[in-house]
Amino acid sequence: MKEQSIGFLDSGLGGLSVVKEVKKLLPRENIEYFADNQRQPYGEKNQDELTDYTLQIISFFIKKKIKICVIACNTATAASLKKAREFFSIPIIGVIRPAVQDAIKKTSNKRIGVIATEFTTKNEAYPKEIKRIAPKIKVFSNFCPEFVSIVEAGKFTAPKTYEVARKYLKPLKDSQIDTLILGCTHYSFLKRAISDIMGSGVILVDPSVSTSLTLKEVIIQKGILKEEGKGEENYYTTGSPEKVEKTAKIILNGDNFKIQKVKLEELEQNI
Ligand code: DGL
């Protein structure tokens, strides 16, 4: 069991922000990563579609015998974490609760901002979770649709990225938040631009950090920590491997990064 992998899924490369943190914390663990690029953006899909995609990818992972799964995508977490936990018997971790707990600890003025995809924003996944734990906190949200394609193209600090970010962040700057949750795993790679625009008075909360700490706790608590050897990594995409590899190499600083193509038909027959 300990030798089995951790499965990570996202609509694309955003979940690599979680993988990067996990590799620092748990370097011996084997990793399976699934990027569903062909069906991206998840932020524009509905609840049923997102649930189907998540269950299909976890079923794919189950065949690879993973020991635990991280839904390294806020949109898929908001839409389908509950269903996925009902459906599968392995432990499944989402990114929203860890990020909320972290943000509540960090805010002093009790005004938290959330930027996320359209689905996560309209579903009110973050405000609901924050209100559940700390009802007095005020939450301000905005969705940033163009950020996902900007990240997939690796344009993390391009002038156009700053221009787009200024537009999305304006209402949040005006609402005097002191803490901003990056409620989409892709946005982690835009931290520099977001922080330049928001200024040093706003703390950025990146779910990848709190999620990897939660993952470590759960792995230790379940007694499934891999204690020996070097971690191995396998990456899969439903999109174009060449395109995905280009940006993934920048993110992971790895020249030998390889990603395998998985056809949608193969996934769809899983559920
Ligand atoms: N990275 C994803 C998230 O955390 C989804 C991005 C998308 O495909 O819209 O929400």
Coordinates of C-alpha atoms and ligand atoms in Angstrom, one line a residue:
M1 CA 0.0 0.0 0.0
K2 CA 2.8 2.5 1.0
E3 CA 4.4 2.0 -2.4
Q4 CA 1.2 3.0 -4.3
S5 CA 1.0 6.4 -5.9
I6 CA -0.8 9.6 -5.0
G7 CA -3.2 10.7 -7.9
F8 CA -3.6 14.4 -8.7
L9 CA -6.2 15.7 -11.2
D10 CA -6.9 19.0 -12.8
S11 CA -8.3 20.4 -16.0
G12 CA -4.7 21.2 -17.0
L13 CA -1.5 22.4 -15.5
G14 CA -2.9 24.2 -12.5
G15 CA -2.7 21.2 -10.2
L16 CA 1.1 21.2 -10.8
S17 CA 1.1 23.9 -8.2
V18 CA 0.0 21.3 -5.6
V19 CA 2.5 18.7 -7.0
K20 CA 5.4 21.1 -6.6
E21 CA 4.6 21.6 -2.9
V22 CA 4.0 17.9 -2.4
K23 CA 7.4 17.0 -4.0
K24 CA 9.0 19.3 -1.4
L25 CA 7.1 17.8 1.6
L26 CA 6.9 14.1 0.5
P27 CA 9.8 13.5 -1.9
R28 CA 9.6 9.7 -1.7
E29 CA 6.0 9.5 -2.9
N30 CA 5.1 8.2 -6.4
I31 CA 2.9 10.6 -8.3
E32 CA 0.3 10.1 -11.0
Y33 CA -1.0 13.4 -12.6
F34 CA -3.9 13.8 -14.9
A35 CA -4.5 17.0 -16.9
D36 CA -7.8 17.0 -18.7
N37 CA -6.7 19.6 -21.3
Q38 CA -9.2 18.6 -24.0
R39 CA -12.2 19.4 -21.8
Q40 CA -10.7 22.6 -20.4
P41 CA -11.8 25.1 -19.1
Y42 CA -13.6 23.3 -16.3
G43 CA -14.8 26.8 -15.0
E44 CA -17.4 26.9 -17.9
K45 CA -18.8 23.4 -17.4
N46 CA -21.9 22.5 -15.3
Q47 CA -22.1 20.4 -12.1
D48 CA -23.1 17.1 -13.9
E49 CA -20.3 17.4 -16.5
L50 CA -17.7 18.2 -13.8
T51 CA -18.8 15.3 -11.7
D52 CA -18.6 12.9 -14.6
Y53 CA -15.1 14.1 -15.5
T54 CA -13.9 13.7 -12.0
L55 CA -15.3 10.2 -11.5
Q56 CA -13.9 9.1 -14.8
I57 CA -10.4 10.3 -14.0
I58 CA -10.4 8.8 -10.5
S59 CA -11.6 5.5 -12.0
F60 CA -8.6 5.7 -14.4
F61 CA -6.4 6.3 -11.3
I62 CA -8.0 3.4 -9.5
K63 CA -6.8 1.1 -12.3
K64 CA -3.3 2.4 -11.7
K65 CA -3.8 1.4 -8.0
I66 CA -3.4 4.8 -6.3
K67 CA -3.6 4.9 -2.5
I68 CA -5.0 8.4 -2.2
C69 CA -6.4 11.1 -4.5
V70 CA -6.0 14.9 -4.5
I71 CA -8.6 16.8 -6.6
A72 CA -6.0 19.5 -7.4
C73 CA -8.7 21.7 -8.9
N74 CA -11.1 24.0 -7.1
T75 CA -13.8 23.8 -9.7
A76 CA -13.9 20.0 -9.6
T77 CA -13.6 20.1 -5.8
A78 CA -16.6 22.4 -5.6
A79 CA -18.7 20.3 -8.0
S80 CA -17.8 16.8 -7.1
L81 CA -15.8 16.1 -3.9
K82 CA -18.8 14.9 -2.0
K83 CA -19.9 12.6 -4.8
A84 CA -16.4 11.3 -5.4
R85 CA -16.1 10.4 -1.7
E86 CA -19.4 8.5 -1.8
F87 CA -18.3 6.7 -5.0
F88 CA -14.8 5.5 -4.1
S89 CA -13.3 3.9 -1.0
I90 CA -9.8 5.5 -1.1
P91 CA -9.3 8.8 0.7
I92 CA -10.0 11.9 -1.4
I93 CA -8.8 15.4 -0.6
G94 CA -10.1 18.6 -2.1
V95 CA -8.4 22.0 -2.1
I96 CA -11.1 24.3 -0.8
R97 CA -11.3 23.5 2.9
P98 CA -7.5 23.6 3.5
A99 CA -7.4 27.1 1.8
V100 CA -10.3 28.4 3.8
Q101 CA -8.7 27.3 7.1
D102 CA -5.5 29.0 6.1
A103 CA -7.2 32.3 5.0
I104 CA -9.2 32.5 8.2
K105 CA -6.0 32.3 10.3
K106 CA -4.4 35.0 8.2
T107 CA -7.0 37.7 7.9
S108 CA -6.8 40.5 10.6
N109 CA -9.6 42.8 9.2
K110 CA -12.0 39.9 8.5
R111 CA -12.3 40.9 4.8
I112 CA -11.3 38.0 2.5
G113 CA -11.2 38.1 -1.3
V114 CA -11.6 35.1 -3.5
I115 CA -10.6 34.8 -7.2
A116 CA -11.7 31.6 -8.9
T117 CA -13.3 30.2 -12.0
E118 CA -16.9 31.1 -13.0
F119 CA -18.2 27.8 -11.7
T120 CA -16.5 28.0 -8.3
T121 CA -17.6 31.7 -8.0
K122 CA -21.3 31.1 -8.9
N123 CA -21.5 27.9 -6.8
E124 CA -20.3 30.1 -3.8
A125 CA -18.1 27.2 -2.7
Y126 CA -15.7 29.5 -0.9
P127 CA -18.1 32.0 0.8
K128 CA -20.2 29.0 2.0
E129 CA -17.2 27.3 3.6
I130 CA -15.9 30.5 5.1
K131 CA -19.3 31.4 6.6
R132 CA -19.6 27.9 8.0
I133 CA -16.4 28.3 10.0
A134 CA -16.3 32.0 10.6
P135 CA -19.8 33.7 10.0
K136 CA -18.6 37.2 10.7
I137 CA -16.0 37.3 7.9
K138 CA -17.0 39.3 4.8
V139 CA -16.2 37.6 1.5
F140 CA -15.6 39.4 -1.8
S141 CA -15.4 37.3 -5.0
N142 CA -14.6 37.7 -8.7
F143 CA -14.0 35.3 -11.5
C144 CA -11.1 35.6 -13.9
P145 CA -11.8 33.5 -17.0
E146 CA -8.7 34.5 -19.1
F147 CA -6.2 33.5 -16.4
V148 CA -6.5 29.7 -17.2
S149 CA -5.4 30.1 -20.9
I150 CA -2.7 32.6 -19.9
V151 CA -1.2 30.0 -17.5
E152 CA -1.5 27.1 -20.0
A153 CA 0.5 29.3 -22.4
G154 CA 3.2 30.0 -19.8
K155 CA 2.7 33.8 -20.0
F156 CA 3.0 34.3 -16.2
T157 CA 4.4 37.8 -16.2
A158 CA 3.7 39.1 -19.8
P159 CA 2.4 42.8 -20.1
K160 CA -1.0 41.5 -21.3
T161 CA -1.2 39.3 -18.1
Y162 CA -0.8 42.4 -16.0
E163 CA -3.4 44.2 -18.0
V164 CA -6.0 41.4 -17.6
A165 CA -5.1 41.0 -13.9
R166 CA -5.6 44.7 -13.2
K167 CA -9.1 44.5 -14.6
Y168 CA -10.1 41.4 -12.6
L169 CA -8.5 42.6 -9.4
K170 CA -9.9 46.2 -9.4
P171 CA -13.1 45.4 -7.5
L172 CA -11.2 43.4 -4.9
K173 CA -8.7 46.2 -4.4
D174 CA -11.6 48.6 -3.8
S175 CA -13.1 46.3 -1.2
Q176 CA -10.2 46.6 1.2
I177 CA -9.5 43.0 1.7
D178 CA -6.3 42.0 3.6
T179 CA -6.3 38.4 2.4
L180 CA -6.9 37.0 -1.1
I181 CA -7.5 33.3 -1.8
L182 CA -6.2 32.1 -5.2
G183 CA -9.2 29.9 -5.6
C184 CA -8.1 28.2 -8.8
T185 CA -4.9 26.1 -8.9
H186 CA -3.8 27.8 -12.1
Y187 CA -3.7 31.2 -10.4
S188 CA -0.8 30.0 -8.2
F189 CA 1.5 30.6 -11.2
L190 CA 0.3 34.3 -11.5
K191 CA 1.3 35.1 -7.9
R192 CA 3.9 37.6 -8.9
A193 CA 1.6 39.6 -11.1
I194 CA -1.3 39.4 -8.6
S195 CA 0.9 40.4 -5.7
D196 CA 2.4 43.3 -7.6
I197 CA -1.1 44.6 -8.3
M198 CA -2.7 44.0 -4.9
G199 CA 0.3 45.4 -3.0
S200 CA 2.2 44.2 0.1
G201 CA -0.8 44.8 2.4
V202 CA -2.7 41.9 0.9
I203 CA -1.7 38.3 1.9
L204 CA -2.1 35.8 -0.9
V205 CA -3.4 32.3 0.1
D206 CA -2.4 29.6 -2.2
P207 CA -4.4 26.3 -1.7
S208 CA -1.4 24.3 -2.9
V209 CA 0.5 24.9 0.3
S210 CA -2.3 24.1 2.8
T211 CA -3.5 21.2 0.6
S212 CA -0.1 19.5 0.6
L213 CA 0.1 19.9 4.4
T214 CA -3.3 18.3 4.7
L215 CA -2.3 15.5 2.4
K216 CA 0.8 14.8 4.5
E217 CA -1.3 14.6 7.7
V218 CA -3.8 12.2 6.1
I219 CA -1.1 10.0 4.7
I220 CA 0.7 9.8 8.1
Q221 CA -2.6 9.2 10.0
K222 CA -3.6 6.4 7.6
G223 CA -0.1 4.8 7.9
I224 CA 0.5 4.9 4.2
L225 CA 3.6 7.1 4.1
K226 CA 6.3 5.9 1.6
E227 CA 9.5 5.9 3.7
E228 CA 12.1 4.7 1.2
G229 CA 13.3 5.2 -2.3
K230 CA 12.9 8.0 -4.8
G231 CA 9.5 9.1 -6.0
E232 CA 8.5 8.3 -9.6
E233 CA 6.1 10.4 -11.6
N234 CA 3.7 9.7 -14.5
Y235 CA 1.8 12.4 -16.3
Y236 CA -1.2 12.1 -18.6
T237 CA -3.2 14.5 -20.7
T238 CA -6.3 14.3 -22.9
G239 CA -4.9 17.3 -24.8
S240 CA -1.8 17.7 -26.9
P241 CA 1.3 16.3 -25.1
E242 CA 3.6 18.6 -27.1
K243 CA 1.7 21.7 -26.0
V244 CA 1.4 20.6 -22.4
E245 CA 5.0 19.6 -22.1
K246 CA 6.2 23.1 -23.2
T247 CA 4.7 24.9 -20.2
A248 CA 5.1 22.0 -17.7
K249 CA 8.8 22.1 -18.3
I250 CA 8.9 25.7 -17.3
I251 CA 6.8 25.0 -14.2
L252 CA 8.7 21.9 -13.1
N253 CA 12.2 23.0 -14.3
G254 CA 12.5 19.6 -15.9
D255 CA 14.0 18.9 -19.4
N256 CA 13.0 15.3 -19.3
F257 CA 9.3 15.9 -18.5
K258 CA 7.2 13.5 -20.6
I259 CA 3.4 13.3 -20.7
Q260 CA 1.3 10.5 -22.2
K261 CA -1.8 11.0 -24.3
V262 CA -5.1 9.5 -23.0
K263 CA -8.0 9.4 -25.4
L264 CA -11.4 10.6 -24.1
E265 CA -13.0 7.4 -25.2
E266 CA -10.7 5.5 -22.8
L267 CA -11.8 7.7 -20.0
E268 CA -15.5 7.7 -20.8
Q269 CA -15.7 3.9 -20.7
N270 CA -14.6 4.0 -17.1
I271 CA -18.0 5.2 -15.7
Ligands
DGL1 N1 -7.5 24.7 -12.2 C1 -8.8 24.6 -12.0 C2 -9.4 25.2 -10.7 O1 -8.6 25.1 -9.7 C3 -9.8 24.8 -13.2 C4 -9.4 25.8 -14.3 C5 -10.4 25.6 -15.5 O2 -10.2 24.7 -16.3 O3 -11.3 26.4 -15.6 O4 -10.5 25.6 -10.6

